[in-house]
Every structure is written in structure tokens, then in C-alpha cells.
PDB file of C-alpha atoms in Angstrom:
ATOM      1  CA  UNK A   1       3.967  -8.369  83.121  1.00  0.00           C
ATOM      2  CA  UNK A   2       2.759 -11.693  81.522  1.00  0.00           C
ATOM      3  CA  UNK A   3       0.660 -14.303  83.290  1.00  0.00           C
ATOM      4  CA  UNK A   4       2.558 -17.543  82.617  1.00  0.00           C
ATOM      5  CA  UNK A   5       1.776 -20.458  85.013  1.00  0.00           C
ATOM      6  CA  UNK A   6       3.696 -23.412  84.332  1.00  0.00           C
ATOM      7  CA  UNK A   7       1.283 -25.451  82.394  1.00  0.00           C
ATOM      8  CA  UNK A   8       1.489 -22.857  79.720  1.00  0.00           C
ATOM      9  CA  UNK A   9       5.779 -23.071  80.077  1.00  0.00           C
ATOM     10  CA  UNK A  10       5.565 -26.940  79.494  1.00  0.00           C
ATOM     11  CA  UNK A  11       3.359 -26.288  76.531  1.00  0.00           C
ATOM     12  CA  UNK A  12       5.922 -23.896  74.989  1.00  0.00           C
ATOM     13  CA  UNK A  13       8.847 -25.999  75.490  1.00  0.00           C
ATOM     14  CA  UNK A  14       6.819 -29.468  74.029  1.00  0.00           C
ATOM     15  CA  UNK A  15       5.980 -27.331  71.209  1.00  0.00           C
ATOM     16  CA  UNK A  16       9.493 -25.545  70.591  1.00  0.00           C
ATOM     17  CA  UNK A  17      11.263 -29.102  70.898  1.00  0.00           C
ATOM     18  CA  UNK A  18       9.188 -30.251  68.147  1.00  0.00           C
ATOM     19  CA  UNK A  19      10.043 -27.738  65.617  1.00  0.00           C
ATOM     20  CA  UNK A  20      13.216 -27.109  66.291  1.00  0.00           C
ATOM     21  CA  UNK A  21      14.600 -30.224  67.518  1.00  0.00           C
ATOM     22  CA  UNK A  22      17.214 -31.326  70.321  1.00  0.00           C
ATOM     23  CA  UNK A  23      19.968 -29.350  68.764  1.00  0.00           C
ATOM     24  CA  UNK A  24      18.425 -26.226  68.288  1.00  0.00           C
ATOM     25  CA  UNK A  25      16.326 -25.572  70.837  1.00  0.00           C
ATOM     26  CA  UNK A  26      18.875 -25.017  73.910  1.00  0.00           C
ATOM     27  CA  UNK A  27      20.653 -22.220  71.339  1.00  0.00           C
ATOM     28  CA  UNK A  28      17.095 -20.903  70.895  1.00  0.00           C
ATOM     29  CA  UNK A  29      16.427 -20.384  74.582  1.00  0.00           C
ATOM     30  CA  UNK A  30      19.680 -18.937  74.970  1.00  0.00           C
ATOM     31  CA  UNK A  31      18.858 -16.343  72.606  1.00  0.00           C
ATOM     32  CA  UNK A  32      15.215 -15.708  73.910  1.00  0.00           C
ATOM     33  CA  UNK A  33      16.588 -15.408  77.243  1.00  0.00           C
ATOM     34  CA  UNK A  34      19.096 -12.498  76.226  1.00  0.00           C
ATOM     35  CA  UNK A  35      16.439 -10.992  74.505  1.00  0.00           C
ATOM     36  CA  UNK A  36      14.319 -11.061  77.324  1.00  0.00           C
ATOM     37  CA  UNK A  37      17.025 -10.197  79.832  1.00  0.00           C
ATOM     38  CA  UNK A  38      17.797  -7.129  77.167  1.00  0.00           C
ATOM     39  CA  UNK A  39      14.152  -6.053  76.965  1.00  0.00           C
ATOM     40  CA  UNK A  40      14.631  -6.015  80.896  1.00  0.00           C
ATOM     41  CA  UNK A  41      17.283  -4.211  81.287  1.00  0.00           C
ATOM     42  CA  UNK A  42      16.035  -1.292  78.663  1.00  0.00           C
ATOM     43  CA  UNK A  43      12.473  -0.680  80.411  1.00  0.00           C
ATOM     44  CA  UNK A  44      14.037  -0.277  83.645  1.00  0.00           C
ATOM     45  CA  UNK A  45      16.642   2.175  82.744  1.00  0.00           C
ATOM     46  CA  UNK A  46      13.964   4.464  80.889  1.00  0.00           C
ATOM     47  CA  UNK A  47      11.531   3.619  84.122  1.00  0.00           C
ATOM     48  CA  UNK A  48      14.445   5.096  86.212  1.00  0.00           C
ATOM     49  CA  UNK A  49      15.024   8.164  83.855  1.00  0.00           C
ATOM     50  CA  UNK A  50      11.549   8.713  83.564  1.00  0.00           C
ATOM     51  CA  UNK A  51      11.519   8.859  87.699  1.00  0.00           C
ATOM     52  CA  UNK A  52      14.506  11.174  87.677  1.00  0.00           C
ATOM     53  CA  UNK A  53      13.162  13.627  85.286  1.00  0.00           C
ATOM     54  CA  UNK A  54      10.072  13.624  87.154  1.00  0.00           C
ATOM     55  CA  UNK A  55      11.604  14.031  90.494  1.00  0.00           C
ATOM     56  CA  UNK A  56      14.042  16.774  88.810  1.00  0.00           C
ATOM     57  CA  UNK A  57      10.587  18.683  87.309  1.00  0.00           C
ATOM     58  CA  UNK A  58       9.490  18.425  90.898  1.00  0.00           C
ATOM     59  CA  UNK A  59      12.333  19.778  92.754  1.00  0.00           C
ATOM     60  CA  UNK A  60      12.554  22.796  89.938  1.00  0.00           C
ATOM     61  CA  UNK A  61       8.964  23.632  90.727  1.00  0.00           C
ATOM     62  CA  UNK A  62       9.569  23.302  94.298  1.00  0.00           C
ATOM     63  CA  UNK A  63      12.262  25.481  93.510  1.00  0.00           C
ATOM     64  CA  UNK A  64      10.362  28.343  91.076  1.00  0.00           C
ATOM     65  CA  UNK A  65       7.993  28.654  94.274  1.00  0.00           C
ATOM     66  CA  UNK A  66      10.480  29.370  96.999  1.00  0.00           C
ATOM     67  CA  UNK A  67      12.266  31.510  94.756  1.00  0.00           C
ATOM     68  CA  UNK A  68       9.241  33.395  93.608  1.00  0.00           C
ATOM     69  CA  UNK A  69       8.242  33.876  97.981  1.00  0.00           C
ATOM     70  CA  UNK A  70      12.045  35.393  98.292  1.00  0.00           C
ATOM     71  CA  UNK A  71      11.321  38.051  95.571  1.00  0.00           C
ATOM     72  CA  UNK A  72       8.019  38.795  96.860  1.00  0.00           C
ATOM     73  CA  UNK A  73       9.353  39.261 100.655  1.00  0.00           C
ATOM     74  CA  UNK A  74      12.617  41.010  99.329  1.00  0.00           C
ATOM     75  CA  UNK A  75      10.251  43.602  97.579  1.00  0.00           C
ATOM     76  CA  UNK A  76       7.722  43.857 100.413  1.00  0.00           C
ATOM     77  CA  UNK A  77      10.638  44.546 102.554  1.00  0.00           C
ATOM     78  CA  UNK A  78      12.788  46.802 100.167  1.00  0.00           C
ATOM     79  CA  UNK A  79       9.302  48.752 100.397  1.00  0.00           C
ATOM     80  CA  UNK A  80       9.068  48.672 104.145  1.00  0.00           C
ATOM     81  CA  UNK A  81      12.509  50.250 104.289  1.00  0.00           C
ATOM     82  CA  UNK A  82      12.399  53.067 101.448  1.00  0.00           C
ATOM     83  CA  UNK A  83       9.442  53.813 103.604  1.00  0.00           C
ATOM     84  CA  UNK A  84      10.664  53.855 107.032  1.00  0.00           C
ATOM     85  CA  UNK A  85      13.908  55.711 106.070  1.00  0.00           C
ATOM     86  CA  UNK A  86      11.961  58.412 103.696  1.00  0.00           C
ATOM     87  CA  UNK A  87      12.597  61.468 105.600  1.00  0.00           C
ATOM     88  CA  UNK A  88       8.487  63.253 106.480  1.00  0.00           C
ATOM     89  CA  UNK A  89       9.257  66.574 104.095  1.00  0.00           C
ATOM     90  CA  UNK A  90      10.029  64.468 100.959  1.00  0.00           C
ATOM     91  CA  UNK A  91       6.620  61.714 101.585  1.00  0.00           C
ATOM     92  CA  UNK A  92       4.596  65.075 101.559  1.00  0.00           C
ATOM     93  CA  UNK A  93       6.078  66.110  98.779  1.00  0.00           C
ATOM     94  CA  UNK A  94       5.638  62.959  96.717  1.00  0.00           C
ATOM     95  CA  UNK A  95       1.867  63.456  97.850  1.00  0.00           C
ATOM     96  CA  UNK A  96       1.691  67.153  96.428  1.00  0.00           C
ATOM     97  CA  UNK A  97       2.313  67.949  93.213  1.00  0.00           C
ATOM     98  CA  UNK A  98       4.948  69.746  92.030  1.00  0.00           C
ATOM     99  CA  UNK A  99       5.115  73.867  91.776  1.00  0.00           C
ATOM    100  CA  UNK A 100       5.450  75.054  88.381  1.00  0.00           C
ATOM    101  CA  UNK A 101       8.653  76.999  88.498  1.00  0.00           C
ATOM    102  CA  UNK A 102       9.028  79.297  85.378  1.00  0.00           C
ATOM    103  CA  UNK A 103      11.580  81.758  84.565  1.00  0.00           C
ATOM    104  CA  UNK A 104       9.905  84.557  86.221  1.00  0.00           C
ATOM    105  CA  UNK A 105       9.503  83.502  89.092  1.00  0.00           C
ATOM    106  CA  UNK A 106      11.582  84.694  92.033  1.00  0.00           C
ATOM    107  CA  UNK A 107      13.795  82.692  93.558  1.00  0.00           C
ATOM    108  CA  UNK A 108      13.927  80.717  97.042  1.00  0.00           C
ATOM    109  CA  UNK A 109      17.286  81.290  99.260  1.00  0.00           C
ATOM    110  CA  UNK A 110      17.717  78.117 101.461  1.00  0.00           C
ATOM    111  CA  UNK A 111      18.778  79.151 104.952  1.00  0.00           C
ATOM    112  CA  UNK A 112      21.503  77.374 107.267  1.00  0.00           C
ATOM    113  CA  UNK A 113      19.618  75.053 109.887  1.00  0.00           C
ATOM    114  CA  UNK A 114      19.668  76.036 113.626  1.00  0.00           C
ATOM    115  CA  UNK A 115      22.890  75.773 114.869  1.00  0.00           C
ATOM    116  CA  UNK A 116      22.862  73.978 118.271  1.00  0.00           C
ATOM    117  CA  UNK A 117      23.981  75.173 121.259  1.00  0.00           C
ATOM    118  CA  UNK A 118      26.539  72.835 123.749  1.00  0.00           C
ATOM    119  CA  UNK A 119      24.766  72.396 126.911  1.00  0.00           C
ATOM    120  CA  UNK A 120      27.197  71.971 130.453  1.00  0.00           C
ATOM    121  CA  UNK A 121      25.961  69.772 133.241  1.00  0.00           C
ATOM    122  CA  UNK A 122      26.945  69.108 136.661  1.00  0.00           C
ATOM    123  CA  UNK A 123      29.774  70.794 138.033  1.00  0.00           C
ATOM    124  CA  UNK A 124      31.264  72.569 135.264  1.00  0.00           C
ATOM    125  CA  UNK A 125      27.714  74.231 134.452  1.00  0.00           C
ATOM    126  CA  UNK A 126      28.136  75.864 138.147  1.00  0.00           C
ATOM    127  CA  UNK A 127      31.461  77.205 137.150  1.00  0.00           C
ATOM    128  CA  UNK A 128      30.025  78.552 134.064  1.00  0.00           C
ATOM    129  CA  UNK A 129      27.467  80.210 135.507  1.00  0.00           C
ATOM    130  CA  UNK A 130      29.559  82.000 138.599  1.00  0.00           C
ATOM    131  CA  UNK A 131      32.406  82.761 135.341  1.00  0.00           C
ATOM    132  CA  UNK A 132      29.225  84.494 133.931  1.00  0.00           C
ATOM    133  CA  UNK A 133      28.309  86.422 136.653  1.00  0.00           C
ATOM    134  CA  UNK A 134      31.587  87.099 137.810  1.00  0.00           C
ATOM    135  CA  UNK A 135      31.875  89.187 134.496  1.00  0.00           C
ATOM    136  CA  UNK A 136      28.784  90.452 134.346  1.00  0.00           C
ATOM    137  CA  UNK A 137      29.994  92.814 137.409  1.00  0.00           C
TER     138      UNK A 137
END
């Protein structure tokens, strides 16, 4: 803070003796030393404040980024997803654009899918099979 050797301290307390005398002057030092221990005291607690906020700032920042690399990955793979479980029919569909149905046209009938048919294995396929022809006679 202040470069005071103690030639300069001697100096100060010669001089301060003189004007205020051998009463006065340990009172006086008292008080300068409170003030000084005050003055102390109050620039450390704002240098500590000053290095929490700053560390706080920090840590948001740190903080904004990660959060900002979770939203961007969450998308990317909300995207990958939709993508992947987007049946083939409806992506070509999104790619062609869309008939212009009007009132006068005729309408489509949707048909039942393919029903599909139990298959037998092994054994009980053999018994099937001589049940089949059995009738078939």
C-alpha cells in the first residue's frame, strides 16, 4: 500500500509529539490506528465480494454454456429420433406435396392389410400335412 520505512515513522511521531503533546498523542494513535484497522477491514470485505461476484459471473457463464450444449444435443437428438421412427410412406409424403382434394372428386376406400397366415413347424406341420391329405381323399 504505502512505502513507509522507519525513518519516515520516527519523523511522524517527533512531529505529532510536538503538536499535540504527551497527553494527547497516545489517544491520537489510538484513534488513527482504529481508523486504519477500519479502513482495513472495509477494503478487504469489498475485495472478497468483488472475488465472489466474479467467481459467481464465472460459474453462471460456465453454466449458460453447458446448458446451451444440452439444448443443442437434446434437439439434434429429438431430430435423430422423429427421424428414425418416421414410418417411409409418411417421409415421402412430407417430400410431395399435397393432392388437392375438392368436392368432386371421388373418393379413396382404404383396404384391410394382408392378413397373415400362422405357419407350423416341426412335427406338428407333418401332422398337418398327412390331416390334409388324409381329407383330401
Amino acid at each position: 500500500m504505502f512505502d513507509i520505512g522507519f525513518l519516515e515513522l520516527l519523523i511522524i511521531g517527533v512531529v505529532g509529539l510536538l503538536v499535540l503533546g504527551p497527553e494527547r498523542l497516545p489517544k491520537a494513535a489510538r484513534t488513527a490506528g482504529m481508523w486504519i484497522g477500519k479502513i482495513k477491514r472495509t477494503v478487504a470485505n469489498m475485495q472478497r465480494e468483488i472475488s465472489s461476484q466474479l467467481e459467481a459471473e464465472e460459474l453462471r457463464q460456465k453454466l449458460d454454456a453447458q446448458q446451451k450444449k444440452l439444448d443443442e444435443n437434446l434437439n439434434k437428438i429429438k431430430r435423430d429420433v422423429e427421424a428414425y421412427a418416421e414410418p417411409e410412406s409418411t417421409r415421402q409424403a412430407k417430400s410431395d406435396p399435397a393432392p388437392d382434394l375438392s368436392a368432386d372428386t371421388a373418393t379413396t376406400t382404404v383396404s384391410d392389410p394382408p392378413q397373415k397366415t400362422p405357419t407350423i413347424s416341426g412335427a406338428a406341420s407333418d401332422k398337418a400335412l398327412s390331416d390334409k391329405e388324409n381329407a383330401s381323399r
